[in-house]
XYZ file of C-alpha atoms in Angstrom:
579
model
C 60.527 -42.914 134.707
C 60.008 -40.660 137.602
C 60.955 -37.208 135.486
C 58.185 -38.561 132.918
C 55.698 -37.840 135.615
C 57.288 -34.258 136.126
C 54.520 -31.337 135.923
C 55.672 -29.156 132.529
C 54.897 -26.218 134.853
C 58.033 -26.390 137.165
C 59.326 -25.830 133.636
C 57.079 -22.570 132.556
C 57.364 -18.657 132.323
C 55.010 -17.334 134.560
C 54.229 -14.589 131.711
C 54.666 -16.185 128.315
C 53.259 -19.265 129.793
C 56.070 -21.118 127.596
C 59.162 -23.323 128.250
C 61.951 -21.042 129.850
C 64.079 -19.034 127.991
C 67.682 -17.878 129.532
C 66.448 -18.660 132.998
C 66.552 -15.937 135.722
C 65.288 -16.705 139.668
C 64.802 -13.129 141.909
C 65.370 -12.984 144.620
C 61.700 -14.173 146.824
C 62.485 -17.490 144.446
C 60.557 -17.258 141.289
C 62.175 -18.366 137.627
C 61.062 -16.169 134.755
C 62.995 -16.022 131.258
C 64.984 -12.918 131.082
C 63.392 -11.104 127.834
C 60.169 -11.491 129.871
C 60.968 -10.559 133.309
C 62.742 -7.462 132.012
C 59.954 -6.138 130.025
C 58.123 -6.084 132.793
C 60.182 -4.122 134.951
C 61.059 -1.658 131.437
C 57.387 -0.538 132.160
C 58.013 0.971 136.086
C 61.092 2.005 135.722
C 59.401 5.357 136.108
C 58.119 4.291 139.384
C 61.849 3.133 140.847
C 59.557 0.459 142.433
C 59.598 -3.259 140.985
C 57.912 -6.425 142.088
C 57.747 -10.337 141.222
C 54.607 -10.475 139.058
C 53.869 -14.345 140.928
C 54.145 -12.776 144.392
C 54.349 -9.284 144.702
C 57.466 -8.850 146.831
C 58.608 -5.572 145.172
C 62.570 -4.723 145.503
C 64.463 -1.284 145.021
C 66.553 -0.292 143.713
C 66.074 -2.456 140.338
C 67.800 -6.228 141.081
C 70.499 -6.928 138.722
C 69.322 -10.573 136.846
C 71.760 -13.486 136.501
C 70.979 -16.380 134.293
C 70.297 -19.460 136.563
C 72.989 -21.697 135.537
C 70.653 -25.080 137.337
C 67.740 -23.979 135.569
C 69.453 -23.945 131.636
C 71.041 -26.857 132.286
C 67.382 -28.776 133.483
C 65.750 -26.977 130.554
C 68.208 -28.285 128.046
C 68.253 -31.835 128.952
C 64.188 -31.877 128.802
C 64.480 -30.472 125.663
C 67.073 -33.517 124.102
C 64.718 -36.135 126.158
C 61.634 -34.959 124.133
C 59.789 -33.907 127.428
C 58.981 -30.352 126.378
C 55.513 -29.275 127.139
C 52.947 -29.123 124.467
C 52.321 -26.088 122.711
C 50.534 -23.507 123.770
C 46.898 -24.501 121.528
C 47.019 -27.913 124.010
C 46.398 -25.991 126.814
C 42.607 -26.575 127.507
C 40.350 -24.121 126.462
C 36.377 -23.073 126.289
C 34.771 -26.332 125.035
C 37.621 -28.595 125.650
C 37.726 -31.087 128.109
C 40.203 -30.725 130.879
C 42.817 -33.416 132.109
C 41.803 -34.646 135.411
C 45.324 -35.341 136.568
C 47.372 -31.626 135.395
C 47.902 -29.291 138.177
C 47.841 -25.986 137.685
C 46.969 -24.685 134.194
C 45.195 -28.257 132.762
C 46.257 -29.347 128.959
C 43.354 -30.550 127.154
C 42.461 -34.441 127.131
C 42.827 -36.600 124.599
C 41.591 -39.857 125.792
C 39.038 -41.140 128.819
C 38.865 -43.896 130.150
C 35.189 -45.785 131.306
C 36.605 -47.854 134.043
C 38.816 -44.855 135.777
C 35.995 -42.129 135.181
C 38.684 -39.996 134.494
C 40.022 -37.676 131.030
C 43.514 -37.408 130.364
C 45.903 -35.242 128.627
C 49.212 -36.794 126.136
C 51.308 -36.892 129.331
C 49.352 -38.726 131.623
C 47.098 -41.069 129.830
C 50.835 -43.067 128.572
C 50.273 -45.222 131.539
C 47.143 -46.390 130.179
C 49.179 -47.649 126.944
C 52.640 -49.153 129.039
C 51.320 -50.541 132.246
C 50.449 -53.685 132.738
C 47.037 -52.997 134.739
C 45.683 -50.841 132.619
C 44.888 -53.041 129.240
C 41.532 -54.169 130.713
C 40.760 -50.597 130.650
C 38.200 -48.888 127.943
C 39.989 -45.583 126.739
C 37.333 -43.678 123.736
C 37.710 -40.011 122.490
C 37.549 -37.567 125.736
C 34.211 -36.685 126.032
C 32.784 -34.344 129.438
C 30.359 -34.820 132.124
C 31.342 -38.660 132.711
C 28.816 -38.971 135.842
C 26.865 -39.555 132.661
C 27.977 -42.935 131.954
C 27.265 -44.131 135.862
C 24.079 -45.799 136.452
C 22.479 -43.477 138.677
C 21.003 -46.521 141.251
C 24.025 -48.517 141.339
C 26.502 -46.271 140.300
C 28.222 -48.671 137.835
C 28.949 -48.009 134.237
C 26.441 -47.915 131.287
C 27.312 -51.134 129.736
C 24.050 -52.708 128.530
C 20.693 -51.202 126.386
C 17.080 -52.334 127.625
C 14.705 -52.563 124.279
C 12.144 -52.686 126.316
C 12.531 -49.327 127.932
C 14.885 -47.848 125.467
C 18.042 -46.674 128.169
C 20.838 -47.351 128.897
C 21.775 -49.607 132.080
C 24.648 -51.402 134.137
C 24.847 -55.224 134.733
C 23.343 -54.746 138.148
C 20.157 -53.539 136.269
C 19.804 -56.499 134.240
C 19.327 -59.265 137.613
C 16.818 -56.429 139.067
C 14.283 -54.235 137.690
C 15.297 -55.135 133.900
C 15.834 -58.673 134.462
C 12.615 -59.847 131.964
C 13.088 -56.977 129.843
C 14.540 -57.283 126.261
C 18.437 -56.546 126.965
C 21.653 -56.841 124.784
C 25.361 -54.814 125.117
C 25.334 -51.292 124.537
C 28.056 -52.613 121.274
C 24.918 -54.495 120.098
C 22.435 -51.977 119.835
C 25.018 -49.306 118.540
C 25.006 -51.042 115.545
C 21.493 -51.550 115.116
C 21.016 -47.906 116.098
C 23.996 -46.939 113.904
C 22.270 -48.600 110.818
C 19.618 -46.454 111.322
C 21.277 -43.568 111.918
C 22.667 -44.214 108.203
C 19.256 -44.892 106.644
C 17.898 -41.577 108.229
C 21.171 -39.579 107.161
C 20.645 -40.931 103.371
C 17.177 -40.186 103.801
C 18.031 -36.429 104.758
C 21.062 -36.285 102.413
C 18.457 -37.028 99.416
C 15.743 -34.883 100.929
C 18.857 -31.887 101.152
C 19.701 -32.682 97.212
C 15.889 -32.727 96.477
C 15.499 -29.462 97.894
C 18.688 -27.818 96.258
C 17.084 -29.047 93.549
C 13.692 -27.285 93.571
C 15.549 -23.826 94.764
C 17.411 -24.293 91.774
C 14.201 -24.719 89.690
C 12.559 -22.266 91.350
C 15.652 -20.109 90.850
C 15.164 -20.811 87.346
C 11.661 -20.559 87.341
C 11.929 -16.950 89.150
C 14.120 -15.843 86.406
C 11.883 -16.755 83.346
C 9.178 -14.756 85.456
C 10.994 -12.134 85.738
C 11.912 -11.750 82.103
C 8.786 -12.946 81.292
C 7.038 -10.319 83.225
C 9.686 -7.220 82.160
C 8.676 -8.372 78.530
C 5.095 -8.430 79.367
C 5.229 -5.240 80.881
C 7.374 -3.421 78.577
C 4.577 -4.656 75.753
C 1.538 -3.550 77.837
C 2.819 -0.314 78.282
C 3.761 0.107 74.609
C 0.340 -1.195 73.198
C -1.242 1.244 76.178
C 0.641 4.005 75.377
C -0.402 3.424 71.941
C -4.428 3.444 73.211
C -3.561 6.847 74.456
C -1.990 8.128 71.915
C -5.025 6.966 69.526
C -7.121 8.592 72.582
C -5.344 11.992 72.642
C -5.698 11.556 68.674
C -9.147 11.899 68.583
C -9.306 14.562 71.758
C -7.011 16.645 69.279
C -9.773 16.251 66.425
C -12.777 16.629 68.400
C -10.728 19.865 69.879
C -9.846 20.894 66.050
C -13.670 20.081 64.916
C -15.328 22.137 67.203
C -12.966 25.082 66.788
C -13.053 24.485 62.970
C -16.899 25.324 63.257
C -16.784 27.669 65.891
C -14.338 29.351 63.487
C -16.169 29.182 60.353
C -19.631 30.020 62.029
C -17.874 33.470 63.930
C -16.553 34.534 60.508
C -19.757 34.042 58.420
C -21.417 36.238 61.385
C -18.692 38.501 61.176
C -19.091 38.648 57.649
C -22.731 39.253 58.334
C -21.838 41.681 61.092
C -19.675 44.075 58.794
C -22.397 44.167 55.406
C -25.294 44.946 58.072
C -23.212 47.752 59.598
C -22.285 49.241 56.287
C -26.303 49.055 55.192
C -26.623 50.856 58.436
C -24.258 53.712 57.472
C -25.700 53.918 53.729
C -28.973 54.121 55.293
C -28.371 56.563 58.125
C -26.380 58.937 55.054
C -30.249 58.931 53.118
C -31.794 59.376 56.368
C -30.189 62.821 57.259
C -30.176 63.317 53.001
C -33.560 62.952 53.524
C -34.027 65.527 56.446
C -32.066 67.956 54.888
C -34.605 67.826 52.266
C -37.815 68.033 54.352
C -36.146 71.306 56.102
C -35.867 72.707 52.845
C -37.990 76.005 51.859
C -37.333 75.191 48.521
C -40.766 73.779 46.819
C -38.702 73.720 43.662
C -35.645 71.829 45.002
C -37.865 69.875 47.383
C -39.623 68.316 44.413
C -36.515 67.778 41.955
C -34.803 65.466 44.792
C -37.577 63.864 46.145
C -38.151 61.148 43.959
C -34.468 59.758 43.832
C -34.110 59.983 47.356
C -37.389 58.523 48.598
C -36.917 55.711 46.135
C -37.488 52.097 48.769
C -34.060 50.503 49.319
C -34.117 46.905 47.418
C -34.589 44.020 48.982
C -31.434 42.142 48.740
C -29.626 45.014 50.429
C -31.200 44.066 53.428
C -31.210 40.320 54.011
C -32.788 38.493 56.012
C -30.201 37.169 58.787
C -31.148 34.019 61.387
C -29.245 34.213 64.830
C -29.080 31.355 67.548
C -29.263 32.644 70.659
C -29.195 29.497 72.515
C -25.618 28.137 70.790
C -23.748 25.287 72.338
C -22.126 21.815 71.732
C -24.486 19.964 73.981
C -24.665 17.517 71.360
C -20.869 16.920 70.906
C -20.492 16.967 74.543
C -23.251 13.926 75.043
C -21.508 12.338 71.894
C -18.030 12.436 73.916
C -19.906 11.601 77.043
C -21.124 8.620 75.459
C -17.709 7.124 73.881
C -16.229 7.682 77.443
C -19.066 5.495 78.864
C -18.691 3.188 75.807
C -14.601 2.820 76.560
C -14.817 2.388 79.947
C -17.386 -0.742 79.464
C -15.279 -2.319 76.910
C -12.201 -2.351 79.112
C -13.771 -2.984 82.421
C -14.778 -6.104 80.299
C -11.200 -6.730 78.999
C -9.925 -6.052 82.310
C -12.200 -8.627 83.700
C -11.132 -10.903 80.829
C -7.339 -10.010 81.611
C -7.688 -10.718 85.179
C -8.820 -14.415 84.724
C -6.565 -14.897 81.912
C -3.929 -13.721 84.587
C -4.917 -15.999 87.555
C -5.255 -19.022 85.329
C -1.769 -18.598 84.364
C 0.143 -20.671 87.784
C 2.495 -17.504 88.316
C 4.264 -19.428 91.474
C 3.806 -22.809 93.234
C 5.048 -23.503 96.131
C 4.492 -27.572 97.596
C 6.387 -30.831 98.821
C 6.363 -33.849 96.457
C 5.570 -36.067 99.031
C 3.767 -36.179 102.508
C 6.321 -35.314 105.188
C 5.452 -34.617 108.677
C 8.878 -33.481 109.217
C 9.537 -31.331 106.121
C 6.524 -29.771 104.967
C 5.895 -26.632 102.786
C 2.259 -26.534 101.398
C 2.107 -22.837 99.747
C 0.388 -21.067 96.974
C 1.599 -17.757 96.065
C -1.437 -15.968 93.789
C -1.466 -12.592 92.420
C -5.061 -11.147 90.887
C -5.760 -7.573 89.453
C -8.433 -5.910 91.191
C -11.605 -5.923 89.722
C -13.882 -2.510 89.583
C -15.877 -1.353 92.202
C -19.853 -2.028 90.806
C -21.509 0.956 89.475
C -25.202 0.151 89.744
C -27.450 -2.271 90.658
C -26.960 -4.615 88.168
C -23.117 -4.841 88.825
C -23.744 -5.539 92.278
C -26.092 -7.988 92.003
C -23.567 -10.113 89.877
C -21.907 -11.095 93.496
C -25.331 -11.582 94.988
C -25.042 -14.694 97.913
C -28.097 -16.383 99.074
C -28.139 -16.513 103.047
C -29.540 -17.749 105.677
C -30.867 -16.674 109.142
C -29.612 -19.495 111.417
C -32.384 -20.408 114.516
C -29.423 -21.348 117.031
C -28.157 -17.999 117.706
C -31.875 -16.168 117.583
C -32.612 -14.353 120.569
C -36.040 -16.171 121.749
C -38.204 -12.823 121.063
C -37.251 -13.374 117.888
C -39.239 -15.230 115.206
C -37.838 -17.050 112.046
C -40.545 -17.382 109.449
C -40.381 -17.881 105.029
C -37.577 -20.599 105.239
C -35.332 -18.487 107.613
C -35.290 -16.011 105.728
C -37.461 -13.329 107.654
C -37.214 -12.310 111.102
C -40.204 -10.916 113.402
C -39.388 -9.320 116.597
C -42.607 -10.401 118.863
C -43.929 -10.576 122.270
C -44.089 -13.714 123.248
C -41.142 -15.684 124.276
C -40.007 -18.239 121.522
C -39.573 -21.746 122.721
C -36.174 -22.213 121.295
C -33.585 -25.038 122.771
C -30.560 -23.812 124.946
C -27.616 -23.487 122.649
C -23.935 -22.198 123.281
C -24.690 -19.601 120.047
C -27.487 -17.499 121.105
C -27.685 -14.449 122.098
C -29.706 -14.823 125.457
C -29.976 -10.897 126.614
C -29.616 -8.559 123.040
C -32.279 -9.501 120.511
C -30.222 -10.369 117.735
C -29.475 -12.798 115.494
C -26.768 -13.954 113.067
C -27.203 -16.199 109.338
C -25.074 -19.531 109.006
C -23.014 -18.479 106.184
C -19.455 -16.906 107.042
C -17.997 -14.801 103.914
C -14.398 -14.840 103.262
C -12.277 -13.939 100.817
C -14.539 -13.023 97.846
C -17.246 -10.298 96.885
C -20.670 -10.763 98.513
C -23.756 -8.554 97.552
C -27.371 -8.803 99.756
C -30.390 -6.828 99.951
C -32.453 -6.414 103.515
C -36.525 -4.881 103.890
C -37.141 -3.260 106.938
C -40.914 -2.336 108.142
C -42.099 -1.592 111.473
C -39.137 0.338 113.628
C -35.864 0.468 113.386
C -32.891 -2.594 113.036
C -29.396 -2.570 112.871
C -27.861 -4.728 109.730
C -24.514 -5.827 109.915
C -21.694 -8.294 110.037
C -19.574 -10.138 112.772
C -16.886 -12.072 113.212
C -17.938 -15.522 114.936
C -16.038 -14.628 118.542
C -19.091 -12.202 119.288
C -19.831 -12.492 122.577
C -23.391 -14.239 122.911
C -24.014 -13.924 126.202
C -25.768 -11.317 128.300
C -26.415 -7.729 127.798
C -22.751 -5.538 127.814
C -21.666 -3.702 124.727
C -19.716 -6.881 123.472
C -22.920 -8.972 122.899
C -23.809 -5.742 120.216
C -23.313 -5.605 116.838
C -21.576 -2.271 116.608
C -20.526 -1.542 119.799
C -17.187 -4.301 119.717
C -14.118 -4.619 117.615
C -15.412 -7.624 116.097
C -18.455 -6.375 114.161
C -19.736 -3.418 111.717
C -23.197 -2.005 111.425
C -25.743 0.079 110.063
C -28.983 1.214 112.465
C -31.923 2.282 110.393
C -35.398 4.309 111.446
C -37.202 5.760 109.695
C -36.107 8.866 109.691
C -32.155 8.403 110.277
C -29.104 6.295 109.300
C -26.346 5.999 112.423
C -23.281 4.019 111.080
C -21.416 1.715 114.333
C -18.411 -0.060 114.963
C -16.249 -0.211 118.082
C -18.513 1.514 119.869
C -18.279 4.881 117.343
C -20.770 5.889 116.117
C -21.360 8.329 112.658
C -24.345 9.577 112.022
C -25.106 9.994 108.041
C -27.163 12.351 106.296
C -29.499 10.572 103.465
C -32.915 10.334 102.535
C -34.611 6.695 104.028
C -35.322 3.940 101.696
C -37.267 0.710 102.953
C -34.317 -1.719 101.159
C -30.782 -1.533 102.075
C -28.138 -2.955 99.833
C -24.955 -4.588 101.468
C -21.434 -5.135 99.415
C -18.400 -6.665 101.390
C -15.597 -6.982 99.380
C -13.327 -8.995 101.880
C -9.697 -8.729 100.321
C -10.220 -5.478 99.600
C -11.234 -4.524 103.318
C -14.624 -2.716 102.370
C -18.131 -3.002 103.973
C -20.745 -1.117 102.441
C -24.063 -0.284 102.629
C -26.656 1.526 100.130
C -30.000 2.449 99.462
C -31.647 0.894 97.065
C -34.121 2.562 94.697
C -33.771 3.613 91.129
C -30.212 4.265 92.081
C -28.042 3.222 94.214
C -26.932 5.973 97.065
C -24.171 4.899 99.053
C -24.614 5.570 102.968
C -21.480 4.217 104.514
C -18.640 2.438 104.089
C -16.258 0.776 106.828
C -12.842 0.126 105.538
C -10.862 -1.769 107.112
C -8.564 -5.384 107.120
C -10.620 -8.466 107.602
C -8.884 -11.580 109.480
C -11.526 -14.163 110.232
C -15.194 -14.555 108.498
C -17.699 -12.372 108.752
C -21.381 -13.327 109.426
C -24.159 -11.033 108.600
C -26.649 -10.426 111.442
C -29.470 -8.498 112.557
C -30.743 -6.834 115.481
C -34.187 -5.808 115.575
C -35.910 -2.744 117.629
C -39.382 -2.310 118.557
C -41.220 0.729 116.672
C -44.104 1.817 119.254
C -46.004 -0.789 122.117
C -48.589 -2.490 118.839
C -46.526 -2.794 116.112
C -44.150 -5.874 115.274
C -40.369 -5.025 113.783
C -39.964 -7.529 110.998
C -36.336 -7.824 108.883
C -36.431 -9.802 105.185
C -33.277 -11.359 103.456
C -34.317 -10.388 99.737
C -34.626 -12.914 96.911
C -32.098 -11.452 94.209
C -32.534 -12.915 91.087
């Protein structure tokens, strides 16, 4: 029984770590196979020096190696007894747990044991199987850290489960701080617990298949859109291709039209041209005919050629011939002008029809099929075409929003009048309520709307000195009189300052001053996907004056800040009615 409880080291290579192999001792005492310990002295034989890789006696010359006749006869009767070591994937390694009881290099345990504390490898946990004293013993899978199953008070094993505290305690707890708590064995509650553990892994395993499930639709469903989309591509770009083909068609007649006439009107000139200058050369031949004759001294020749040559030329030799000095194709250019005007209103309105058609159609849905606060995916995926920018007034005004000014953040020198709508800057201090939203210092004030993600369109009047229109995010700083209370002057708003006689263009503090006549009314347009803020003039036309362009994250709120003109007058801003 005793060689049972031998260590498999005594047994080992130093260097191959394995059961010994035609046994060799040196000479300072240590057993190596031969193969081994010769390799290692093959590699300094260029040195003449060699030593015992254990304890680094060295020796010279080079020892001569004997097998040791004790040692292969030990080796060989372990080997018929069964008692050779395990193989070298046993040995313990990173994540394994170590036997407690190996010396040396530890095997890896297979098996602890509750009541010794303790892991053991093959070897050493046989007692707990043969002896006697060790049946009462609880052996389970070798697990680590087994301070872990110690109550930390009484230092006794885990054996019991308090449902009223949910943990884990010893008997001791149970006649002491747990002893009117809820308690059963730890066995008990495992098999509660373990019956839930199996409802909650079905619940997952069909929650796993549901979601393979919708991938695989979506798969699917990516696919068709894909074809769907090549096809609907490949079509659009035929029937376009076709438009401009048709287009280039009629370029190619209008082109072959006006050089058709150009053509036939230069050769009937021409024509003209060449019978006028040969009327010129039959007259200027009579014309010296007829000086020759008036030089004569003749009377008698003078008076026999007179009458045939002064005879008047008839009248169809000279004809009457119109010329246009002012020729052009004015009208074929306005005719052009206007079926390029007519075009690009009939698709802008097909586009427009296109584009709904286009975001009506659910291109890709993304959602759970059931409220899960564990696993939840609540995404919509939606792709528009871009609608034109507006051209004129009427355009714009088809995204006009009604807004208004909102009393809480007015500055109190500020007075809301015509349903908060207008806004007078006065002298007299209004008697508004403290409120965390206005501005106490700058005299400013914002409207309750916040526009996001759309196309907004409003018109402002100014009279009586100058104001600054513009937009904000909500964070504005509301409080006292630094450049982050100003619209303009932060990162988190965009303005225009208007006098009257100047336009100055702010944000972050820059400023860009702009060069355009001054017009009472001042159009706004913020398309907020698109990233563009801009303001115009509004009169017959409309004259752009700036435009900010940039990537909107939060909404914006359109706000005013009002300036006083001279020491009498009041500074008044209006929110337009747009019909």
């Amino acid at each position: 029984m005793a060689s049972n409880l031998w260590s498999q080291d005594q047994f080992s290579c130093p260097v191959c770590l394995d059961l010994l192999k035609d046994p060799v001792t040196t000479a300072c005492g240590h057993s190596y196979c031969m193969g081994c310990i010769k390799n290692c002295w093959d590699q300094t034989d260029h040195t003449g020096v060699y030593s015992c890789p254990q304890c680094r006696e060295t020796f010279t010359p080079r020892p001569v190696l004997r097998r040791n006749t004790m040692l292969v006869e030990v080796v060989e009767k372990l080997k018929k007894t069964g008692l050779n070591p395990p193989p070298a994937q046993s040995y313990a390694g990173p994540g394994d747990v170590p036997c407690d009881f190996c010396t040396g290099r530890k095997f890896k345990a297979v098996k602890s044991c509750l009541t010794c504390l303790a892991s053991y490898c093959e070897t050493h946990v046989k007692p707990h199987y043969e002896g006697a004293a060790f049946k009462r013993h609880k052996l389970i899978n070798a697990i680590g850290n087994l301070e872990q199953m110690l109550c930390a008070e009484h230092q006794k094993v885990l054996e019991v489960f308090c449902r009223t505290d949910q943990a884990c305690i010893c008997l001791l707890c149970t006649d002491e701080e747990h002893k009117s708590h809820d308690t059963v064995s730890a066995e008990a509650e495992r098999i509660v617990k373990q019956k839930q553990l199996g409802e909650t892994q079905t619940e997952i395993q069909q929650r796993i298949q549901e979601r393979l499930k919708e991938i695989e639709e979506l798969k699917q469903a990516v696919e068709s859109l894909k074809r769907s989309a090549c096809i609907e591509i490949k079509e659009s770009e035929k029937i376009f291709t076709e438009l401009i083909r048709s287009i280039e068609k009629i370029h190619t007649e209008v082109i072959e039209l006006i050089g058709a006439n150009e053509k036939a009107a230069v050769n009937q000139a021409e024509g003209r041209m060449k019978k006028l200058e040969q009327q010129i050369a039959e007259l200027r031949r009579r014309n010296a005919e007829l000086k020759q004759l008036s030089e004569t001294e003749d009377h008698i020749h003078f008076l026999q050629n007179f009458q045939p040559l002064c005879a008047p030329p008839e009248a169809g030799d000279l004809p009457s011939v119109t010329v246009n000095t002012d020729i052009s194709f004015g009208a074929v250019r306005k005719a052009v002008s206007e079926l390029k005007d007519h075009i690009e209103d009939f698709c802008k309105g097909e586009l427009v029809k296109i584009t709904t058609t286009v975001n009506e159609t659910a291109l890709c849905t993304l959602g759970s099929r059931r409220s899960d606060r564990r696993f939840k995916v609540n995404e919509v995926a939606v792709y528009s075409l871009q609608a034109p920018e507006p051209r004129n007034r009427a355009e714009f005004l088809k995204y006009s929003c009604q807004l208004t000014l909102d009393p809480n953040t007015a500055n109190r020198e500020l007075c809301l009048s015509e349903g908060n709508r207008k806004v007078t800057r006065r002298r007299e201090t209004q008697r508004y309520p403290d409120h965390s939203e206005r501005f106490d210092s700058r005299s400013q004030v914002l409207c309750r709307e916040g526009l996001s993600g759309t196309r907004c369109y409003w018109e402002i009047e100014c009279s009586e000195g100058w104001a600054s229109i513009g937009v904000t995010y909500k964070g504005i700083s509301r409080k006292g009189a630094d450049l982050s209370c100003l619209l303009g002057c932060n990162d988190k708003s965009w303005c225009l300052s208007c006098s009257d006689s100047s336009y100055t263009a702010w944000h972050n503090n820059n400023e860009t001053a702009i060069t355009a006549p001054c017009c009472p009314r001042i159009g706004v347009y913020l398309d907020f996907n698109a990233g563009t803020l801009s303001f115009y003039g509004v009169s017959d036309t409309m004259t752009l004056l700036h435009r900010f362009q940039n990537t909107f994250t939060e909404p914006l709120y359109p706000g005013f800040r009002l300036h006083w003109f001279d020491l009498f007058s009041d500074s008044t801003v209006t929110i337009c009615h747009l019909n």
